[in-house]
CSV table of N, CA and C in Angstrom, one decimal:
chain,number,residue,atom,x,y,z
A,1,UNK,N,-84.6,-132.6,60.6
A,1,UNK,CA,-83.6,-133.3,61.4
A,1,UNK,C,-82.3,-132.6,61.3
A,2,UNK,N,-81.6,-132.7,62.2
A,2,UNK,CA,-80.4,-132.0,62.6
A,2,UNK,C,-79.2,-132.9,62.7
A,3,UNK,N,-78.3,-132.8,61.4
A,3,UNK,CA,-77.1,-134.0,61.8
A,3,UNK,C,-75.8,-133.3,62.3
A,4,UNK,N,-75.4,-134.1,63.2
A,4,UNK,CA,-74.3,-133.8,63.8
A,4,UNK,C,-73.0,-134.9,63.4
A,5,UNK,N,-72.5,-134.2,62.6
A,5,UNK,CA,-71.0,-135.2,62.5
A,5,UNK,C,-69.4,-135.2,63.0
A,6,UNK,N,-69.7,-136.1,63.3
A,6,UNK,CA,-68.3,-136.3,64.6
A,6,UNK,C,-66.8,-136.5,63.9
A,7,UNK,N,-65.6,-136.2,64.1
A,7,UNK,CA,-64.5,-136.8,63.3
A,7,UNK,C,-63.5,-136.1,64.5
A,8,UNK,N,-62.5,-137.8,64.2
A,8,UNK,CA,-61.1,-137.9,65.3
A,8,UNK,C,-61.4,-139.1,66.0
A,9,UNK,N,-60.5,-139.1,67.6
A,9,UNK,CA,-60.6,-140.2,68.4
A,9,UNK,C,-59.7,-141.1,67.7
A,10,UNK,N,-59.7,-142.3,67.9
A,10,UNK,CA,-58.7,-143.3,67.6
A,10,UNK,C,-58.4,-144.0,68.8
A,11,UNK,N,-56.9,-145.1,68.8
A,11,UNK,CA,-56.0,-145.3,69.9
A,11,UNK,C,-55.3,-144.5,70.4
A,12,UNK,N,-54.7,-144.9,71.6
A,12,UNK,CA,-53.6,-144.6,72.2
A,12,UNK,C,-53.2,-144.6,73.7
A,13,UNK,N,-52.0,-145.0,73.7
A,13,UNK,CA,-51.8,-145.0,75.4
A,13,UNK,C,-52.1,-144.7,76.1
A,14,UNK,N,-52.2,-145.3,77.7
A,14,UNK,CA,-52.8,-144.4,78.7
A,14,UNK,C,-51.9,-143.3,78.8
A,15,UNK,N,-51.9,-142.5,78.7
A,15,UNK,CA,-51.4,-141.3,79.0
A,15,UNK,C,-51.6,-140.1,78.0
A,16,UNK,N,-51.7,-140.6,77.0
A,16,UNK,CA,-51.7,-139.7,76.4
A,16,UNK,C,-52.9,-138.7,75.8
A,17,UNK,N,-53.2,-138.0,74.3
A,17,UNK,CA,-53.9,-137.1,74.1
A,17,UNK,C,-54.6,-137.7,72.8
A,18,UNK,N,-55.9,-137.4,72.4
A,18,UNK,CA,-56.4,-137.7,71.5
A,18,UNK,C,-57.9,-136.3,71.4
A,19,UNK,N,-58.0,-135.7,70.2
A,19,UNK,CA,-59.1,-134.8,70.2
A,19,UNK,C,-60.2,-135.1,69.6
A,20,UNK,N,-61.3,-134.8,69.4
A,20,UNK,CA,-62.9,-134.9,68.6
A,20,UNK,C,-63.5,-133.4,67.9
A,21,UNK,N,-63.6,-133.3,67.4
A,21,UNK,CA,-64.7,-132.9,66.7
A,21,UNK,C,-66.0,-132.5,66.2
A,22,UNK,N,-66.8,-131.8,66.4
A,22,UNK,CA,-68.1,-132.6,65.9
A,22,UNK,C,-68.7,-131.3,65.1
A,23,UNK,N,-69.2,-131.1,64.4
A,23,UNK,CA,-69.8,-130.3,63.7
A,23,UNK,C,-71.5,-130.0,63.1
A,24,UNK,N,-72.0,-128.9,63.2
A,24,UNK,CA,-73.4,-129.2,63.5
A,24,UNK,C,-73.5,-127.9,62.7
A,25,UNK,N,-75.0,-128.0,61.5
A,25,UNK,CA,-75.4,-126.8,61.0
A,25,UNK,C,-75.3,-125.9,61.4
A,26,UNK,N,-74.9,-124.9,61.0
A,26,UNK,CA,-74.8,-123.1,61.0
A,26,UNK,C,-75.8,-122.3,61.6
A,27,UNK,N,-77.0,-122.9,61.2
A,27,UNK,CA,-78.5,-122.4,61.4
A,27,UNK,C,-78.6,-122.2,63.0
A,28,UNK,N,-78.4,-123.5,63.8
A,28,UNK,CA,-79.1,-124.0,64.9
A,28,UNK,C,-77.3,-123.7,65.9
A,29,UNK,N,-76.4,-123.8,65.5
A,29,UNK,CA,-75.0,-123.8,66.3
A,29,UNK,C,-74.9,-122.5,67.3
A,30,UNK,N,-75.9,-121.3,67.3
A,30,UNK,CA,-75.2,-120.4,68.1
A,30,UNK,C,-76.5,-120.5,69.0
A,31,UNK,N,-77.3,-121.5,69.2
A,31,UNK,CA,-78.4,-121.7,69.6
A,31,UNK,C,-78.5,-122.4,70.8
A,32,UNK,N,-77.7,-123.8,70.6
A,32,UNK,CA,-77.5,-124.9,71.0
A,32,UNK,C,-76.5,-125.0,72.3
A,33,UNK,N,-76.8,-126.3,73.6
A,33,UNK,CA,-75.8,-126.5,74.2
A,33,UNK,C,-75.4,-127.3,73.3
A,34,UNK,N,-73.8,-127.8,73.7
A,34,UNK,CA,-73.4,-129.3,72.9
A,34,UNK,C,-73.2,-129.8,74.3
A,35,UNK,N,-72.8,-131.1,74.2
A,35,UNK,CA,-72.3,-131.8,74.8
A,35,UNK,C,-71.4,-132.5,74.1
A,36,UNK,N,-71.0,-133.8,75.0
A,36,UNK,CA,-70.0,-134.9,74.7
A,36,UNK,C,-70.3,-136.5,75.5
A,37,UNK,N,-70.8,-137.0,75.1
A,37,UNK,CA,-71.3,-138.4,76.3
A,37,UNK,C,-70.7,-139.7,75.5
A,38,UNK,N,-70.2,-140.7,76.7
A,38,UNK,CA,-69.9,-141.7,76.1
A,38,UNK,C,-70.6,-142.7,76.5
A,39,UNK,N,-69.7,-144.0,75.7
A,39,UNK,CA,-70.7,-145.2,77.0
A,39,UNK,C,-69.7,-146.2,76.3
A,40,UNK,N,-69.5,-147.3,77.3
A,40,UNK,CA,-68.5,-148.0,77.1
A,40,UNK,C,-69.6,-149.4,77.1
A,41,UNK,N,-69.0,-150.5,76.6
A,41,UNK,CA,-69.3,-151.8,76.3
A,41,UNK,C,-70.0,-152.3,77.5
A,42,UNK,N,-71.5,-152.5,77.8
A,42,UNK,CA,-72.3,-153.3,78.6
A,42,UNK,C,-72.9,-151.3,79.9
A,43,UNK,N,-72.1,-150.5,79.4
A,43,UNK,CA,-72.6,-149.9,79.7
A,43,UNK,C,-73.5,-148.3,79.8
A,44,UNK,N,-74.5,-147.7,80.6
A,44,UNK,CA,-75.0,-146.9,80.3
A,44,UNK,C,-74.1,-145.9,79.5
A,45,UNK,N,-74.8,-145.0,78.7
A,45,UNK,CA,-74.4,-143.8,78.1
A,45,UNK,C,-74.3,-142.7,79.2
A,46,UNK,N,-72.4,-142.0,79.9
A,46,UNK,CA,-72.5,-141.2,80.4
A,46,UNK,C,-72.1,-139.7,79.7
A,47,UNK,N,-72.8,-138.3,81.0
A,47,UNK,CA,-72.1,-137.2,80.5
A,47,UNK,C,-71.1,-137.5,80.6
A,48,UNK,N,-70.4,-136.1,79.9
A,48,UNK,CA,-68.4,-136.1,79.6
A,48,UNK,C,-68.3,-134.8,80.1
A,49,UNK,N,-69.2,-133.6,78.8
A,49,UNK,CA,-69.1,-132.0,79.3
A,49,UNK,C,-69.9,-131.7,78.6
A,50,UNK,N,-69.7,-130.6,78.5
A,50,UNK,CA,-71.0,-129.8,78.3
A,50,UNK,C,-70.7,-128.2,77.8
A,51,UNK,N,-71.3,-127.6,76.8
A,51,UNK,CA,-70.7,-126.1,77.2
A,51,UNK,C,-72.0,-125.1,76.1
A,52,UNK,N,-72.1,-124.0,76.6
A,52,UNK,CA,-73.6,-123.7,76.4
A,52,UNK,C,-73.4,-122.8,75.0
A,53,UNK,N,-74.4,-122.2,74.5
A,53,UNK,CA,-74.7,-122.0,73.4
A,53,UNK,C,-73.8,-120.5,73.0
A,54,UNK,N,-73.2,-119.8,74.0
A,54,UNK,CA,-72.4,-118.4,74.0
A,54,UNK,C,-71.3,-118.7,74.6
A,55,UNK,N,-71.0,-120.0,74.7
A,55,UNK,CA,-69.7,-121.1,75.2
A,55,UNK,C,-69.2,-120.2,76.7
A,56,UNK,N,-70.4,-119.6,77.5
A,56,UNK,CA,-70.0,-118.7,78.5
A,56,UNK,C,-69.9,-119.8,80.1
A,57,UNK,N,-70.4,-121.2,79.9
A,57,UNK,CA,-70.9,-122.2,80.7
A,57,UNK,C,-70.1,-123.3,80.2
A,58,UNK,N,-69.0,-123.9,81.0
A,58,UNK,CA,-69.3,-125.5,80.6
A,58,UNK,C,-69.1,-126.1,81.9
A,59,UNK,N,-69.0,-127.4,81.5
A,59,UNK,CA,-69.3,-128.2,82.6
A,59,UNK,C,-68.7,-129.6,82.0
A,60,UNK,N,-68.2,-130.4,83.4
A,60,UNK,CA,-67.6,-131.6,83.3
A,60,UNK,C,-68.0,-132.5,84.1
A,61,UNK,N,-68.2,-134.0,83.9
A,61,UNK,CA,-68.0,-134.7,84.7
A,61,UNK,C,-66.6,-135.2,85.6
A,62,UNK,N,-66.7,-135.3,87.0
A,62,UNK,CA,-66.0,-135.1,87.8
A,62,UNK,C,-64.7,-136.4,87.1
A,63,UNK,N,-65.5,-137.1,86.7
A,63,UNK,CA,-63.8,-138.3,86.1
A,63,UNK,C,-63.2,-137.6,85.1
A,64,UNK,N,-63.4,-136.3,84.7
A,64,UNK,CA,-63.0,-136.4,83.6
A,64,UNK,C,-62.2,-134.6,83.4
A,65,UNK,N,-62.7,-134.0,85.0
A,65,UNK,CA,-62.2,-133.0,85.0
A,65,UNK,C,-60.6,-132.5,85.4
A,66,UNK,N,-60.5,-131.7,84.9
A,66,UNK,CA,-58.5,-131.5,84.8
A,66,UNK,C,-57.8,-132.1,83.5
A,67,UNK,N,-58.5,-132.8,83.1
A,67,UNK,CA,-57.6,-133.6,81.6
A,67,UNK,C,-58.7,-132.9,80.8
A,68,UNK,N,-60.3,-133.0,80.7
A,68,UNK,CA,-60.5,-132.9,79.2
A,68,UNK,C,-60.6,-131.5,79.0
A,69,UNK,N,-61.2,-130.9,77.9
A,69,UNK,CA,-61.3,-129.7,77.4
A,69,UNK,C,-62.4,-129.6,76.8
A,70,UNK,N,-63.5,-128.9,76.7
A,70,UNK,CA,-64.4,-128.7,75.5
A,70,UNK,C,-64.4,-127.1,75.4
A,71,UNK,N,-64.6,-127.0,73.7
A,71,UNK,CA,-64.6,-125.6,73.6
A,71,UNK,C,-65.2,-125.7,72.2
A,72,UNK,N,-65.3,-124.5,71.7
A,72,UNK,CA,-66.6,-124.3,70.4
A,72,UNK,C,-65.8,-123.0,69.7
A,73,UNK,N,-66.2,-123.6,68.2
A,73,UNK,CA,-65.5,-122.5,67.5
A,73,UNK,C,-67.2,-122.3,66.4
A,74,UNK,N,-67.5,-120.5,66.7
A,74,UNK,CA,-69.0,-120.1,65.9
A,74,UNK,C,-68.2,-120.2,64.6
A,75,UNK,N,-67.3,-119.7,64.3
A,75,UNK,CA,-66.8,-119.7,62.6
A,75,UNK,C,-66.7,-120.7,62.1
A,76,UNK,N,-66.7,-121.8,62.5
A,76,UNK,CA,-66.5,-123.5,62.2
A,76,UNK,C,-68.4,-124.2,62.0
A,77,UNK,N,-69.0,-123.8,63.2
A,77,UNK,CA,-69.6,-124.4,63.8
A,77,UNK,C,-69.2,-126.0,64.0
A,78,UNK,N,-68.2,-125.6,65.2
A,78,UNK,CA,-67.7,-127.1,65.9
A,78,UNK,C,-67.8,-126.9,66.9
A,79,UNK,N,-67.6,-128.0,67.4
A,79,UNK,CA,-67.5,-128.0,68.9
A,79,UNK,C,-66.7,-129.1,69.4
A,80,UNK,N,-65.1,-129.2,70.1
A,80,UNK,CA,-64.4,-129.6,70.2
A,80,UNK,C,-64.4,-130.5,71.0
A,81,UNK,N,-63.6,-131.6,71.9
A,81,UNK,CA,-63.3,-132.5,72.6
A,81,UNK,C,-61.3,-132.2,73.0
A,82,UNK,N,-61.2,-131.9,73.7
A,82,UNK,CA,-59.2,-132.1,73.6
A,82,UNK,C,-59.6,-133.5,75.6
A,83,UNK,N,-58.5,-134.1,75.2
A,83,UNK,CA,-58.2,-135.2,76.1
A,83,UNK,C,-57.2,-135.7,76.5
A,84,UNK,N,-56.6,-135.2,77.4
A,84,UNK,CA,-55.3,-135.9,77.5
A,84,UNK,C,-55.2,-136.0,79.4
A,85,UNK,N,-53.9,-136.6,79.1
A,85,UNK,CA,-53.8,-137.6,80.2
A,85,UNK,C,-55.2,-139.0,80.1
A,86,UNK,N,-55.1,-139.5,79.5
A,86,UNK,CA,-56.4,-140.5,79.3
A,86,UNK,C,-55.9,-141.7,79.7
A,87,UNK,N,-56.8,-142.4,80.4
A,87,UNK,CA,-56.5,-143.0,81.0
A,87,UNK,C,-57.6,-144.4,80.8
A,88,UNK,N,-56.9,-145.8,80.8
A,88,UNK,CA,-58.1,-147.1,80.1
A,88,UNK,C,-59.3,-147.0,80.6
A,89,UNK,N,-59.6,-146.4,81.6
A,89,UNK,CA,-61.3,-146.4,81.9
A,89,UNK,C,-62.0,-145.6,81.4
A,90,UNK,N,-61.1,-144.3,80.1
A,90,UNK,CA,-61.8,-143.4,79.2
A,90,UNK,C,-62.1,-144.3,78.3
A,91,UNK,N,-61.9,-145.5,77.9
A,91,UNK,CA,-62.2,-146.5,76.3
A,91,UNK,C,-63.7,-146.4,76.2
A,92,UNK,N,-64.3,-145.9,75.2
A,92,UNK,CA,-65.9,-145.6,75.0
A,92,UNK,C,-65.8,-145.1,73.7
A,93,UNK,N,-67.4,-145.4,73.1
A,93,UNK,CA,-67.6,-144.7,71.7
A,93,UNK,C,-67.9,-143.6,72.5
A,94,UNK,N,-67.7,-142.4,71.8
A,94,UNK,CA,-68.1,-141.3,72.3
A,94,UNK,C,-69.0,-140.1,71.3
A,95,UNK,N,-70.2,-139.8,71.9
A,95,UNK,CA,-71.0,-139.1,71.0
A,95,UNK,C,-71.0,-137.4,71.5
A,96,UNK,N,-71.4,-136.6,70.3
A,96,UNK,CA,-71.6,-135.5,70.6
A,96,UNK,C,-73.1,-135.0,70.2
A,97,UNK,N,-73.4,-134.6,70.9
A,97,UNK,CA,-74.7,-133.9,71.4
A,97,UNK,C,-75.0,-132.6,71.7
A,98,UNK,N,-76.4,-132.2,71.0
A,98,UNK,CA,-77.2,-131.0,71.2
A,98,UNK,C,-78.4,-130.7,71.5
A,99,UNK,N,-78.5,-130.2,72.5
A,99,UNK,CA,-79.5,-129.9,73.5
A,99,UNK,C,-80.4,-128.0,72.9
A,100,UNK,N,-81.6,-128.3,72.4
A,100,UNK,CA,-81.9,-126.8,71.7
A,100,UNK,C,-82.3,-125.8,72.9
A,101,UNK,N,-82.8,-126.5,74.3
A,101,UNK,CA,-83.2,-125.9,75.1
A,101,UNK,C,-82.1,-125.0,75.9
A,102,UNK,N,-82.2,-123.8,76.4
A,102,UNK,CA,-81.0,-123.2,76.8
A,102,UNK,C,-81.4,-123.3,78.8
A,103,UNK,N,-80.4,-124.0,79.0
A,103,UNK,CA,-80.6,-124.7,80.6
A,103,UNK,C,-79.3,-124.1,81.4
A,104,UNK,N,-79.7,-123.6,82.4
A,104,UNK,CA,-78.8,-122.9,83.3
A,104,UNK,C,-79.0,-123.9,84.8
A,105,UNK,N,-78.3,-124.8,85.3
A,105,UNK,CA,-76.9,-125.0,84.8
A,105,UNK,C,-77.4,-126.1,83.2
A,106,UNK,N,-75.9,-126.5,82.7
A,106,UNK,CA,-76.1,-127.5,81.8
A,106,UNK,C,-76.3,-128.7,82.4
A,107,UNK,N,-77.0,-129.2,81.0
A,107,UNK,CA,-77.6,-130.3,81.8
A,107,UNK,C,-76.1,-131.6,81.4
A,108,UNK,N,-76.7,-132.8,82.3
A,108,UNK,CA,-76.1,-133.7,82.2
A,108,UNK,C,-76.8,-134.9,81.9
A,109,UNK,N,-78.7,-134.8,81.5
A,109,UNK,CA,-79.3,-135.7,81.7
A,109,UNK,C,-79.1,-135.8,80.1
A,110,UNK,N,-78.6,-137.3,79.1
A,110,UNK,CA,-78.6,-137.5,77.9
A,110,UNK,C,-79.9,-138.0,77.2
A,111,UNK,N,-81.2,-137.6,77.9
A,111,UNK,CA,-82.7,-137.5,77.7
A,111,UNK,C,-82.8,-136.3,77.1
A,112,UNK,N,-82.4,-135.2,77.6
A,112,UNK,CA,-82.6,-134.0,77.4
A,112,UNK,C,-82.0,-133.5,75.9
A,113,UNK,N,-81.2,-134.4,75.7
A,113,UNK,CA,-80.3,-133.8,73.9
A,113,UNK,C,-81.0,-134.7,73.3
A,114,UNK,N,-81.5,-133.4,72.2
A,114,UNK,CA,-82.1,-134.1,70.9
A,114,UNK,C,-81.5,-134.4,69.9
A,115,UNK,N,-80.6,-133.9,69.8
A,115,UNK,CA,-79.5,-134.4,68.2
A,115,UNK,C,-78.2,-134.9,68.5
A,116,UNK,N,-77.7,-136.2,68.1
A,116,UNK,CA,-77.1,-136.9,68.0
A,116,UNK,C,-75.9,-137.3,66.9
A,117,UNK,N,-74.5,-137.3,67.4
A,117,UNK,CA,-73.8,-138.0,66.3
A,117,UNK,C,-73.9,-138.9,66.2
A,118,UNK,N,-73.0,-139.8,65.4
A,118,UNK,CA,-72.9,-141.2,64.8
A,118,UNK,C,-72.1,-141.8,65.8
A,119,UNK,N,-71.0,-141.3,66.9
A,119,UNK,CA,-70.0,-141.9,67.9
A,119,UNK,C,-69.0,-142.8,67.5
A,120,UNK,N,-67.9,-141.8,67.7
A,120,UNK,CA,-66.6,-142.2,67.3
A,120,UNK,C,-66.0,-143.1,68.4
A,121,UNK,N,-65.4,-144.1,67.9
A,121,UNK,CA,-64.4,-145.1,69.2
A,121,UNK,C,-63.3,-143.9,69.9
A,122,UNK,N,-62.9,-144.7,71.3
A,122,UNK,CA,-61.6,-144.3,71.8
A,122,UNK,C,-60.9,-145.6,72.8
A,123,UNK,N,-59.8,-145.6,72.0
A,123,UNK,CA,-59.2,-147.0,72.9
A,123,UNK,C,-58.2,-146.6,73.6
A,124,UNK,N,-58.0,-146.9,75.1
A,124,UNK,CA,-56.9,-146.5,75.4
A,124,UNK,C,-56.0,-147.5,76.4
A,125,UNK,N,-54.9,-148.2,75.7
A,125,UNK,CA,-54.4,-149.3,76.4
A,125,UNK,C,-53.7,-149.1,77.4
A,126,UNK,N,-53.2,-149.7,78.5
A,126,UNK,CA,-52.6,-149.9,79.4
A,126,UNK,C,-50.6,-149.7,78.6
């Protein structure tokens, strides 16, 4: 089993910035897509982004492109989240995810990732 642990997120205004982190064994990290998917209260778990295993691909969902950021550090084995300009309809636990298969484009389907964080809150008020 492969754990992936998440840290950061919190509150804060709509407008402003909050980051994630997620960190995933050494072994399997230069292997892996990650992702980022959330899912808010009553609803399904959506993609966020995406970025591939040589961090040469990523990918966003369209609500979420121009404000977020995903990027990956091999010396850490992390894989980041930056968010700003956030806005109350980002409010979701948000998980980080790894996909072992290497898929061109990335994927978006959250069937496809096999390893999962624990999903950190994000609240963001009006």
């Amino acid at each position: 089993q492969v754990r992936l642990v998440e840290s950061g997120g919190g509150s804060v205004q709509a407008g402003g910035s909050l980051s994630f982190s997620c960190e995933i064994a050494a072994r399997i990290f230069s292997s892996v897509t990650m992702g980022w998917f959330r899912q808010a209260p009553g609803k399904d778990r959506e993609f966020v982004a995406a970025i591939a295993w040589d961090g040469g691909n990523r990918r966003y969902a369209d609500s979420v492109k121009g404000r977020f950021t995903i990027s990956r550090d091999g010396t850490k084995n992390r894989v980041y989240l930056q968010m700003n300009s956030l806005k109350v309809e980002d409010t979701a636990a948000y998980y980080c995810a790894a996909d072992a298969i290497r898929r061109i484009p990335l994927s978006e389907d959250r069937n496809l990732y096999e390893y999962w964080g624990q999903g950190t809150q994000v609240t963001v008020s009006a």
